[in-house]
mmCIF file of C-alpha atoms and ligand atoms in Angstrom:
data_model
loop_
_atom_site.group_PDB
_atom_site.id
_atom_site.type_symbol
_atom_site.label_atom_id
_atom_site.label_comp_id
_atom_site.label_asym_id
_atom_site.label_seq_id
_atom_site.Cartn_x
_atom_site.Cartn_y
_atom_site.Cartn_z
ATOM 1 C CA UNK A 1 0.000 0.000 0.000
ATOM 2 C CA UNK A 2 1.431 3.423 -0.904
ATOM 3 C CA UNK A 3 -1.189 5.839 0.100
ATOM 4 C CA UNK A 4 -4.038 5.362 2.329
ATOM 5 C CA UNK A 5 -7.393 7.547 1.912
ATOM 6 C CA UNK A 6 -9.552 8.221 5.277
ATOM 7 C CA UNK A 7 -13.603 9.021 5.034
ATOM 8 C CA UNK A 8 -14.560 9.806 8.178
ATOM 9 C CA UNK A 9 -11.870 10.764 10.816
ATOM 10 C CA UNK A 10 -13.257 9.240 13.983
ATOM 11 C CA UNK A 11 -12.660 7.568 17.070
ATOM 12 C CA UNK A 12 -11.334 4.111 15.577
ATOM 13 C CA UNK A 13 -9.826 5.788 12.004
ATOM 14 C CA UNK A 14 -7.589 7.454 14.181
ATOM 15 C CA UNK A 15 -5.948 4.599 16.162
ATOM 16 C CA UNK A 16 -5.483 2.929 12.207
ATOM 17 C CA UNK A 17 -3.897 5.767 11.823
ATOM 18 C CA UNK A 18 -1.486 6.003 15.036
ATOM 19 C CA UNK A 19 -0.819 2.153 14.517
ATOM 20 C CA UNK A 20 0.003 2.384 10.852
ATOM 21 C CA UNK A 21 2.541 5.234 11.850
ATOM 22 C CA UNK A 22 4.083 3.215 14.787
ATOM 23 C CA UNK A 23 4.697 0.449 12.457
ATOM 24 C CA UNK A 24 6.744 2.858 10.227
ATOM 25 C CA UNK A 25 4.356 3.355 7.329
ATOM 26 C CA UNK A 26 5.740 6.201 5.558
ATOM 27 C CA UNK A 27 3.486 6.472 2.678
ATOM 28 C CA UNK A 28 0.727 8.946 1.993
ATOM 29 C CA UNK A 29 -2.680 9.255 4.584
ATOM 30 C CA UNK A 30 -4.930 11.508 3.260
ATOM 31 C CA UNK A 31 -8.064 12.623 5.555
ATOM 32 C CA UNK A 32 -11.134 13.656 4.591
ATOM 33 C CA UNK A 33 -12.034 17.052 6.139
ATOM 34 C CA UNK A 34 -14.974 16.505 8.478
ATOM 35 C CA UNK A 35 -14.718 16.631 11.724
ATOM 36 C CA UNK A 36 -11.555 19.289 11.378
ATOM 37 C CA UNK A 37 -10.430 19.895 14.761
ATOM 38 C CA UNK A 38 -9.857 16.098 14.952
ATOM 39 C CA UNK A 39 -8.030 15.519 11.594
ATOM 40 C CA UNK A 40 -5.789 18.535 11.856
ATOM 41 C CA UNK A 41 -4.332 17.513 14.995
ATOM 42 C CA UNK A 42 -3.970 14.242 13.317
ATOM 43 C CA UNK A 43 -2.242 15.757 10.013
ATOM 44 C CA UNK A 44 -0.057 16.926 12.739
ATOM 45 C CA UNK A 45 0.774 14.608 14.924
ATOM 46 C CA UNK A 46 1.055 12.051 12.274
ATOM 47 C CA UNK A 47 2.161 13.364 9.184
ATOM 48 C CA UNK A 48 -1.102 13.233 7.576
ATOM 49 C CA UNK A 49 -2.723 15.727 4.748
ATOM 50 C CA UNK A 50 -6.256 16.991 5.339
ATOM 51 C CA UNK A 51 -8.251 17.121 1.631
ATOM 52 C CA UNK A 52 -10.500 19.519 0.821
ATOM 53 C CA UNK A 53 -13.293 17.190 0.120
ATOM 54 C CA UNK A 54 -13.939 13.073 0.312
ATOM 55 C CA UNK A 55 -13.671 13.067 -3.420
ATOM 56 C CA UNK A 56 -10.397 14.498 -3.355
ATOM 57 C CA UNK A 57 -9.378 11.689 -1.107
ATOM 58 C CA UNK A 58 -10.896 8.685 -3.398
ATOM 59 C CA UNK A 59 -8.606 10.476 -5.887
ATOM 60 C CA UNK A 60 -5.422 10.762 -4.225
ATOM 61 C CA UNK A 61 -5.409 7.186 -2.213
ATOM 62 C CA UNK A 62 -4.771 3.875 -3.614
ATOM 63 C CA UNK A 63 -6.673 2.380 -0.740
ATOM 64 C CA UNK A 64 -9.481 4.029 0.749
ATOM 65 C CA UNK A 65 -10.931 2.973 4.326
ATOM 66 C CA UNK A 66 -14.528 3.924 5.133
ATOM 67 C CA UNK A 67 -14.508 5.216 8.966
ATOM 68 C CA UNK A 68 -18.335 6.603 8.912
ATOM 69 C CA UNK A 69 -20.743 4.598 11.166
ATOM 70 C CA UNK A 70 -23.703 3.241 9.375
ATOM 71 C CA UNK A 71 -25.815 5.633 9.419
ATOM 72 C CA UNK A 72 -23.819 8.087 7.766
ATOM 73 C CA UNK A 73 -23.149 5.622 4.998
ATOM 74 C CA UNK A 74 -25.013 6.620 2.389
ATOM 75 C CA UNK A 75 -24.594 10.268 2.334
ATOM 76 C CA UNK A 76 -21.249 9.519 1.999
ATOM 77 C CA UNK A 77 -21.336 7.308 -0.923
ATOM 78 C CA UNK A 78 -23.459 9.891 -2.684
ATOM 79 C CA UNK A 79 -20.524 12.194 -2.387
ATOM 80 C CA UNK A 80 -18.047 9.767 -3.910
ATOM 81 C CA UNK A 81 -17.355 8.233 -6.995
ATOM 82 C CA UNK A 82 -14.014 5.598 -6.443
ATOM 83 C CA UNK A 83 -11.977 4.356 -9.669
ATOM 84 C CA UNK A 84 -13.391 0.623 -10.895
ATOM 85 C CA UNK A 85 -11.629 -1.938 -9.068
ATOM 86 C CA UNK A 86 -10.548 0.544 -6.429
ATOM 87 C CA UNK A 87 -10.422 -0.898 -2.690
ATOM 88 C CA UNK A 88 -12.601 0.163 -0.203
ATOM 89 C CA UNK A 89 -11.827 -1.185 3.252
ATOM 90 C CA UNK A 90 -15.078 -0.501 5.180
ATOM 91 C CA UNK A 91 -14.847 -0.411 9.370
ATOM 92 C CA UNK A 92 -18.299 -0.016 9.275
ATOM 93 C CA UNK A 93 -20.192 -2.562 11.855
ATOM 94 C CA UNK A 94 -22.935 -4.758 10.263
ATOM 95 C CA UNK A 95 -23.047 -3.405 6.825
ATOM 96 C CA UNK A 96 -22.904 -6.074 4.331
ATOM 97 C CA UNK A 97 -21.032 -6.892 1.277
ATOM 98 C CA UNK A 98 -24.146 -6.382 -0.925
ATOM 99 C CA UNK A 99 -24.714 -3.281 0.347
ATOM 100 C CA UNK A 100 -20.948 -2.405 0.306
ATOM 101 C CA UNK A 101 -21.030 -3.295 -3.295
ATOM 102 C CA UNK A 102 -24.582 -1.679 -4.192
ATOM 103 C CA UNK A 103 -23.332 2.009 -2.580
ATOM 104 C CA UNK A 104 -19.993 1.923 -4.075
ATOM 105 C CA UNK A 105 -20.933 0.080 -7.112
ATOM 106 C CA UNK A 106 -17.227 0.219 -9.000
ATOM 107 C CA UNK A 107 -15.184 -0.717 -5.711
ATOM 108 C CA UNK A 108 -13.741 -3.690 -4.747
ATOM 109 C CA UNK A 109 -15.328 -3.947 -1.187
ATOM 110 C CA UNK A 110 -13.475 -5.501 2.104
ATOM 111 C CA UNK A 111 -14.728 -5.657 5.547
ATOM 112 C CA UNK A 112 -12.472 -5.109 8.397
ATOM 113 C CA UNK A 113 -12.963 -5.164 12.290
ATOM 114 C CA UNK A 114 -10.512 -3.913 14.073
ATOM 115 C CA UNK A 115 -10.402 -2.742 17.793
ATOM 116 C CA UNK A 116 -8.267 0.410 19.682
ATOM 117 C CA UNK A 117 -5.355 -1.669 20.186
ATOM 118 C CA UNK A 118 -4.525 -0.685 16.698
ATOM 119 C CA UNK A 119 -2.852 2.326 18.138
ATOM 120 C CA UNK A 120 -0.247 -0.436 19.399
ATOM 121 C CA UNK A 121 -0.164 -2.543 16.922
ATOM 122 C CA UNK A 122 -1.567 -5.448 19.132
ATOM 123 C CA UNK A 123 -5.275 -5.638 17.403
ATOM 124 C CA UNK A 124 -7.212 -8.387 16.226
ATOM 125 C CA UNK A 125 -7.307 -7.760 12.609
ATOM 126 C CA UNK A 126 -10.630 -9.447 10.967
ATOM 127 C CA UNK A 127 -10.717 -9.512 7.294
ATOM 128 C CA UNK A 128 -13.747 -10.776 5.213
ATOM 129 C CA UNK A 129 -13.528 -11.856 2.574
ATOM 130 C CA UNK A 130 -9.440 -13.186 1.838
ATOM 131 C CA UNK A 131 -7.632 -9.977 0.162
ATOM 132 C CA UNK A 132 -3.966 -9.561 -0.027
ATOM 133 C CA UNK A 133 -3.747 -5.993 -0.526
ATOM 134 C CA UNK A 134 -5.622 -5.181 2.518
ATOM 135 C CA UNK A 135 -3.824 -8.014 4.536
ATOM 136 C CA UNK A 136 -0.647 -6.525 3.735
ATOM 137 C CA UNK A 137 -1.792 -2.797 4.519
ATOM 138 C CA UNK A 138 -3.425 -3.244 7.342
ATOM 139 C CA UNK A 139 -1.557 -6.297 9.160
ATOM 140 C CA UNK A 140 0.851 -4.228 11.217
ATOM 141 C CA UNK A 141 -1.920 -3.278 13.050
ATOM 142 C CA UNK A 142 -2.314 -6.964 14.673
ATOM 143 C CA UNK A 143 -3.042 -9.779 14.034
ATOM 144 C CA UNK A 144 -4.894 -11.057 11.271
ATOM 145 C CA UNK A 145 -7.693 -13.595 11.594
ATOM 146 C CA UNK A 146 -8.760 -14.118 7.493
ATOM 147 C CA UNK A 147 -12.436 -14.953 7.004
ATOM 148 C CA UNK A 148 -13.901 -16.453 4.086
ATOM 149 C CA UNK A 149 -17.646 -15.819 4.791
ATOM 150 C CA UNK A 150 -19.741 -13.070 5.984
ATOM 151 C CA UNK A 151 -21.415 -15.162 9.167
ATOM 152 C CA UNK A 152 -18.290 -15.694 10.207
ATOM 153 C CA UNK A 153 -17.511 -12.039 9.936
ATOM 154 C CA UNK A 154 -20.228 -11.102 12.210
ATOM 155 C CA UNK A 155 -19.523 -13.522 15.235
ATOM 156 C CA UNK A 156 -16.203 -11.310 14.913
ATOM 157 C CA UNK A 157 -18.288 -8.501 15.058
ATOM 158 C CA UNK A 158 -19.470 -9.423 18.427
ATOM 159 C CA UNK A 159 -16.299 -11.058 19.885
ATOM 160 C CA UNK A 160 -14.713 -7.097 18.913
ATOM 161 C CA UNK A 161 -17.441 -6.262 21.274
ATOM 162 C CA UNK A 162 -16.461 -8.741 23.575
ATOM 163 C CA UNK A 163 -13.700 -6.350 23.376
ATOM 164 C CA UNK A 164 -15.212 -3.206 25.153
ATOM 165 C CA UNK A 165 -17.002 -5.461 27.560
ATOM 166 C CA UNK A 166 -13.786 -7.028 29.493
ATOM 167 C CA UNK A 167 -13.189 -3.493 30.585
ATOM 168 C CA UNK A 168 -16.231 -3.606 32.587
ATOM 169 C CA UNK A 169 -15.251 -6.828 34.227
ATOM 170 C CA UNK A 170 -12.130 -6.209 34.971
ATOM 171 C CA UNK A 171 -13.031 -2.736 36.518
ATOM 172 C CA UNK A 172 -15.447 -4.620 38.823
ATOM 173 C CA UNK A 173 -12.669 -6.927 39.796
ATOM 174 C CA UNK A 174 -10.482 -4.418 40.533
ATOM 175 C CA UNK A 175 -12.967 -2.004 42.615
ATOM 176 C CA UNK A 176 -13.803 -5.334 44.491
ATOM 177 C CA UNK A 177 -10.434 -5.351 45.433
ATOM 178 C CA UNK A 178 -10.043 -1.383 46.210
ATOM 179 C CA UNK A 179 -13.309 -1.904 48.011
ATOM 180 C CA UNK A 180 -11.055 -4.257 50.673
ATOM 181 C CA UNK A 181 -8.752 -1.291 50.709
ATOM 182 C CA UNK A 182 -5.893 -2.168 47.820
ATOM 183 C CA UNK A 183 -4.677 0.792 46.024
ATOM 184 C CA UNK A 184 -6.044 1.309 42.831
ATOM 185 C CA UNK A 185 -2.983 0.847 41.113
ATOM 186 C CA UNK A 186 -2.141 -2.185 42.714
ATOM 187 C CA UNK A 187 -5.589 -3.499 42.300
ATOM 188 C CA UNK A 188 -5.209 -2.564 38.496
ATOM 189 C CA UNK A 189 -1.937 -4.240 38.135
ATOM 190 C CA UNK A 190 -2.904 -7.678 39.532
ATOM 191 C CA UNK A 191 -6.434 -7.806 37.687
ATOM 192 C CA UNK A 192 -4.469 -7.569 34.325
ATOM 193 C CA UNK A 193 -1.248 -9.410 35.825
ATOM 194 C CA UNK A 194 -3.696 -12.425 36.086
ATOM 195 C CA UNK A 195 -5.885 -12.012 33.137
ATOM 196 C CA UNK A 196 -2.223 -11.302 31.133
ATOM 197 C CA UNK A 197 -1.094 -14.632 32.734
ATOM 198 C CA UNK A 198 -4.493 -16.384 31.982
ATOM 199 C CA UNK A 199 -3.886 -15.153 28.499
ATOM 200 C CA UNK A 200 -0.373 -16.577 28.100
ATOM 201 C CA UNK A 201 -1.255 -19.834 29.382
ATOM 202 C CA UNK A 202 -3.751 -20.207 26.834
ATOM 203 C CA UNK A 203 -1.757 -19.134 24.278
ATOM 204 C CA UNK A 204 1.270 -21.199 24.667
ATOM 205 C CA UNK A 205 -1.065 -24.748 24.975
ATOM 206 C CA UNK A 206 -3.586 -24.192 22.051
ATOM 207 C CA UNK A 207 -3.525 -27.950 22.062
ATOM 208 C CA UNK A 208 -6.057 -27.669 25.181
ATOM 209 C CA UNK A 209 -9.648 -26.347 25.823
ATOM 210 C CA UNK A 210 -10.009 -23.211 27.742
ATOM 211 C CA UNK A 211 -12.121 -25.058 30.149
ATOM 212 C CA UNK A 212 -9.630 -27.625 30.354
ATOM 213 C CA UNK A 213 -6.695 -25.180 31.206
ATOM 214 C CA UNK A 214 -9.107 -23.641 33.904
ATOM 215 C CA UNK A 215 -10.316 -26.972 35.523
ATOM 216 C CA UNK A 216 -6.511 -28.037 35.602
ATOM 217 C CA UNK A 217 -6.627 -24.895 37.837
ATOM 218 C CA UNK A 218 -9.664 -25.192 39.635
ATOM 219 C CA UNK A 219 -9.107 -28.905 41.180
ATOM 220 C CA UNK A 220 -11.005 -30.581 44.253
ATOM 221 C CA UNK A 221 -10.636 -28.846 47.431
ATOM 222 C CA UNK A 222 -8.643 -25.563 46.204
ATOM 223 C CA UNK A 223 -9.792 -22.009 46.716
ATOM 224 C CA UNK A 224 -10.306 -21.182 43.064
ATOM 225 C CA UNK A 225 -13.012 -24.563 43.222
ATOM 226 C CA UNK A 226 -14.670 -22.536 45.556
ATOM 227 C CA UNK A 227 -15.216 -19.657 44.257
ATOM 228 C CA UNK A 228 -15.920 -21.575 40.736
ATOM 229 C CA UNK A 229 -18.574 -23.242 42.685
ATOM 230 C CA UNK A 230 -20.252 -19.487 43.214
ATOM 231 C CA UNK A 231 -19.684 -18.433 40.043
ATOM 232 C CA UNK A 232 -21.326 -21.062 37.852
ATOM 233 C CA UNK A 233 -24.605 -20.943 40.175
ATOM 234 C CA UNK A 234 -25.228 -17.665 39.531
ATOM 235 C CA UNK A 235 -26.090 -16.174 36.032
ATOM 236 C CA UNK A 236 -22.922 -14.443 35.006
ATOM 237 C CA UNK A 237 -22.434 -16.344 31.825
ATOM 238 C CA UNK A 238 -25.555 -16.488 31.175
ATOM 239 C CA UNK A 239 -25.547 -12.735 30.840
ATOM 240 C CA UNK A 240 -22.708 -12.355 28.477
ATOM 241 C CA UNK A 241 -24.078 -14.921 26.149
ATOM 242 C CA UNK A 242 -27.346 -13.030 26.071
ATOM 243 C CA UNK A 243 -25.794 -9.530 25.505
ATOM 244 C CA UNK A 244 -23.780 -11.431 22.349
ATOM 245 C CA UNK A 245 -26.848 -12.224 20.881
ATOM 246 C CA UNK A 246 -28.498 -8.658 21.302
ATOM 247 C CA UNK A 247 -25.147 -7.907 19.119
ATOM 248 C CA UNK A 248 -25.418 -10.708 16.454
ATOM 249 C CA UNK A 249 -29.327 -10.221 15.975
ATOM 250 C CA UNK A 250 -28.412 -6.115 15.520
ATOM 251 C CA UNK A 251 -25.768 -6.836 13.209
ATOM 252 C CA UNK A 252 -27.904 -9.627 11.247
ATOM 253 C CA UNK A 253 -30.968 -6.890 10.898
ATOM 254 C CA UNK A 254 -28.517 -4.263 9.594
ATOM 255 C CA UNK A 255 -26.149 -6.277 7.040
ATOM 256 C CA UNK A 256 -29.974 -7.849 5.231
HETATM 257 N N1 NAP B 1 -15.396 2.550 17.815
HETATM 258 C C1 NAP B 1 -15.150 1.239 17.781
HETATM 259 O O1 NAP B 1 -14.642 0.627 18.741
HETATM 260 C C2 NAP B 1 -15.469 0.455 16.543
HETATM 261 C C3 NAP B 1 -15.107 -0.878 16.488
HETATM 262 C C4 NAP B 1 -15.367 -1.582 15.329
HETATM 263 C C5 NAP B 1 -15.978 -0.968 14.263
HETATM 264 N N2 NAP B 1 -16.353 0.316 14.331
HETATM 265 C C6 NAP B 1 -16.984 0.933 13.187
HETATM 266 O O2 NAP B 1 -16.130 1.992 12.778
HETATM 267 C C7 NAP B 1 -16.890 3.050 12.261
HETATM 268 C C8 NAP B 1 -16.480 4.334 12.956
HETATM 269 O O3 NAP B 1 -16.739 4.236 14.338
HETATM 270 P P1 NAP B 1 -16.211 5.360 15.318
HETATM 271 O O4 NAP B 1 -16.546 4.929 16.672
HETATM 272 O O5 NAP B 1 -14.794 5.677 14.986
HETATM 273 O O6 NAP B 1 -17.165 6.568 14.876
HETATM 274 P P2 NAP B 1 -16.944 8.143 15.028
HETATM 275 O O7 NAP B 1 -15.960 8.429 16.105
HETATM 276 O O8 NAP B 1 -18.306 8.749 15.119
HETATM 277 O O9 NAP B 1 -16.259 8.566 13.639
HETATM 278 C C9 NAP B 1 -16.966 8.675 12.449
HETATM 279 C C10 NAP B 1 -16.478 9.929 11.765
HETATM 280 O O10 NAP B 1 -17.047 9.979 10.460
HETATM 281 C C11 NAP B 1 -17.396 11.360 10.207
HETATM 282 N N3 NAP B 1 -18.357 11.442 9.119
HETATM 283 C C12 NAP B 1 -19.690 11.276 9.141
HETATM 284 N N4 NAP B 1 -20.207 11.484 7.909
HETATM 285 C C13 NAP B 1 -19.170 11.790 7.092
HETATM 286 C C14 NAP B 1 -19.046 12.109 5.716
HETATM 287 N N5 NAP B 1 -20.111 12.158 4.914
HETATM 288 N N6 NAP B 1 -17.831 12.342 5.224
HETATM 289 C C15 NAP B 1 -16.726 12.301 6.018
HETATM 290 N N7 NAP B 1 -16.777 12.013 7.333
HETATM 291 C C16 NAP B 1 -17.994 11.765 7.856
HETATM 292 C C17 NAP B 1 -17.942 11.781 11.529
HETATM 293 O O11 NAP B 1 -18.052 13.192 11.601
HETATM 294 P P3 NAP B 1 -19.181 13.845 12.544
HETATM 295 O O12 NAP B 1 -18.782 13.551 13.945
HETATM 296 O O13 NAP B 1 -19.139 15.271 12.164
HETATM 297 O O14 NAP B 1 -20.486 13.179 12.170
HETATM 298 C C18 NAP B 1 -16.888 11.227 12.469
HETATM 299 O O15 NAP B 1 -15.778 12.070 12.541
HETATM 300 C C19 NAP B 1 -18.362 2.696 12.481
HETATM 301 O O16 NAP B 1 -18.939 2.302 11.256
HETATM 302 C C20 NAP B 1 -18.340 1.551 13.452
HETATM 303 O O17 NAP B 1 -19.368 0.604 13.177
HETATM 304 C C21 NAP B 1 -16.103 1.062 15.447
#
């Protein structure tokens, strides 16, 4: 990739951007100019160019990233005309191939999720469907999980969400132990100490289960049995597999 185009400047376009920088991209990012307080301190930070106009930016960029939420999808593509063949990475959350395809009708559409750890170059990179260009563009952002089909793509959709919810968890984790009067830093640092170490384990034996790896951990008569014993009685689980399919029915609706 030798220049990247932005539409829409936002929240997640600009950790793509701070991760592709980190990684030593050097080539052209070119920003579309909404939002102008945000992409000027961008251009600045990050050696970026602010256009005068999405068009401009479709012109300019050899690949062009769509960074608009859904709604604002359409507006957009009536303001844009990209080159046949041209790819258009799309960030946006539940909109389709089809409808990729029908709004920008000479691109060569490719969905991406991607969460804030972009910024450090430590993201889960979902790409749907297989497309080396945009593999190779956007792979020092993460790591790249390749998916063929689009129901795939949106059970990545809601493990990215999965994302934003372990911060919850681990903040009640934490303020349960501030609560018994550990600093918060302290309380911080072993809540992500363990879940880093939980992490690790898992990673390094991919030849086990999950639950196997934890019930190797939880045996007869230890303290983490115990509390196990609490935790699968009550509905904890039963909650995060409910608020995954509030996701996956969302993103099903939109993407038809
Ligand atoms: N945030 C996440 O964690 C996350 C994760 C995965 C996927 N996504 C997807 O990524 C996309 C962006 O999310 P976000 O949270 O970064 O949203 P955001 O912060 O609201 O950024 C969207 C940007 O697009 C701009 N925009 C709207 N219409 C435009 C137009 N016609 N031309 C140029 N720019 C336009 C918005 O400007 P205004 O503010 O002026 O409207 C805003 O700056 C969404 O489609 C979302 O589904 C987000």
């Amino acid at each position: 990739m030798h220049s990247l185009g932005i539409l829409g400047v936002g929240e997640l376009t600009e950790k793509v951007v701070m991760g592709l920088r980190s990684s030593g991209f050097d080539g052209a990012i070119l920003l579309s100019p909404r939002n102008a307080q945000r992409a000027e301190a961008l251009a600045h930070t990050q050696g970026c160019q602010v256009l005068p106009s999405n068009q401009a930016v479709v012109d300019q960029a050899e690949l062009v990233m769509l960074g608009v939420r859904p709604a604002a999808l359409a507006q957009l593509a009536s303001e844009v005309r990209l080159r046949p063949g041209q790819r258009l990475v799309s960030l946006a959350a539940g909109v389709g191939l089809a409808q990729l395809q029908a709004a920008f009708p000479a691109a060569h559409c490719v969905r991406v999720m991607l969460s804030y750890a972009a910024q450090h170059n430590q993201a889960t990179v979902v790409v749907c469907p297989p497309d080396v260009p945009t593999e190779q563009g956007l792979g020092a952002l993460g790591n790249l999980v390749v998916l063929q089909d689009e129901a795939a793509f949106e059970l990545a959709t809601v493990a990215a969400c999965m994302n934003g919810w372990f911060y919850f968890l681990l903040h009640d984790l934490q303020q349960w132990l501030t609560d018994k009067g550990l600093p918060a830093a302290e309380a911080r640092a072993l809540v992500l100490g363990n879940l880093h170490d939980c992490v690790t384990s898992a990673q390094r034996q991919p030849e086990h289960t999950l639950k196997a790896l934890g019930q190797a951990i939880a045996t007869p008569g230890t303290f983490t049995a115990d509390g196990l014993a609490v935790l699968m009685h009550q509905p904890v689980s039963a909650s995060w597999g409910a608020a995954c399919e509030v996701v996956l029915d969302g993103l099903l609706t939109r993407s038809r």
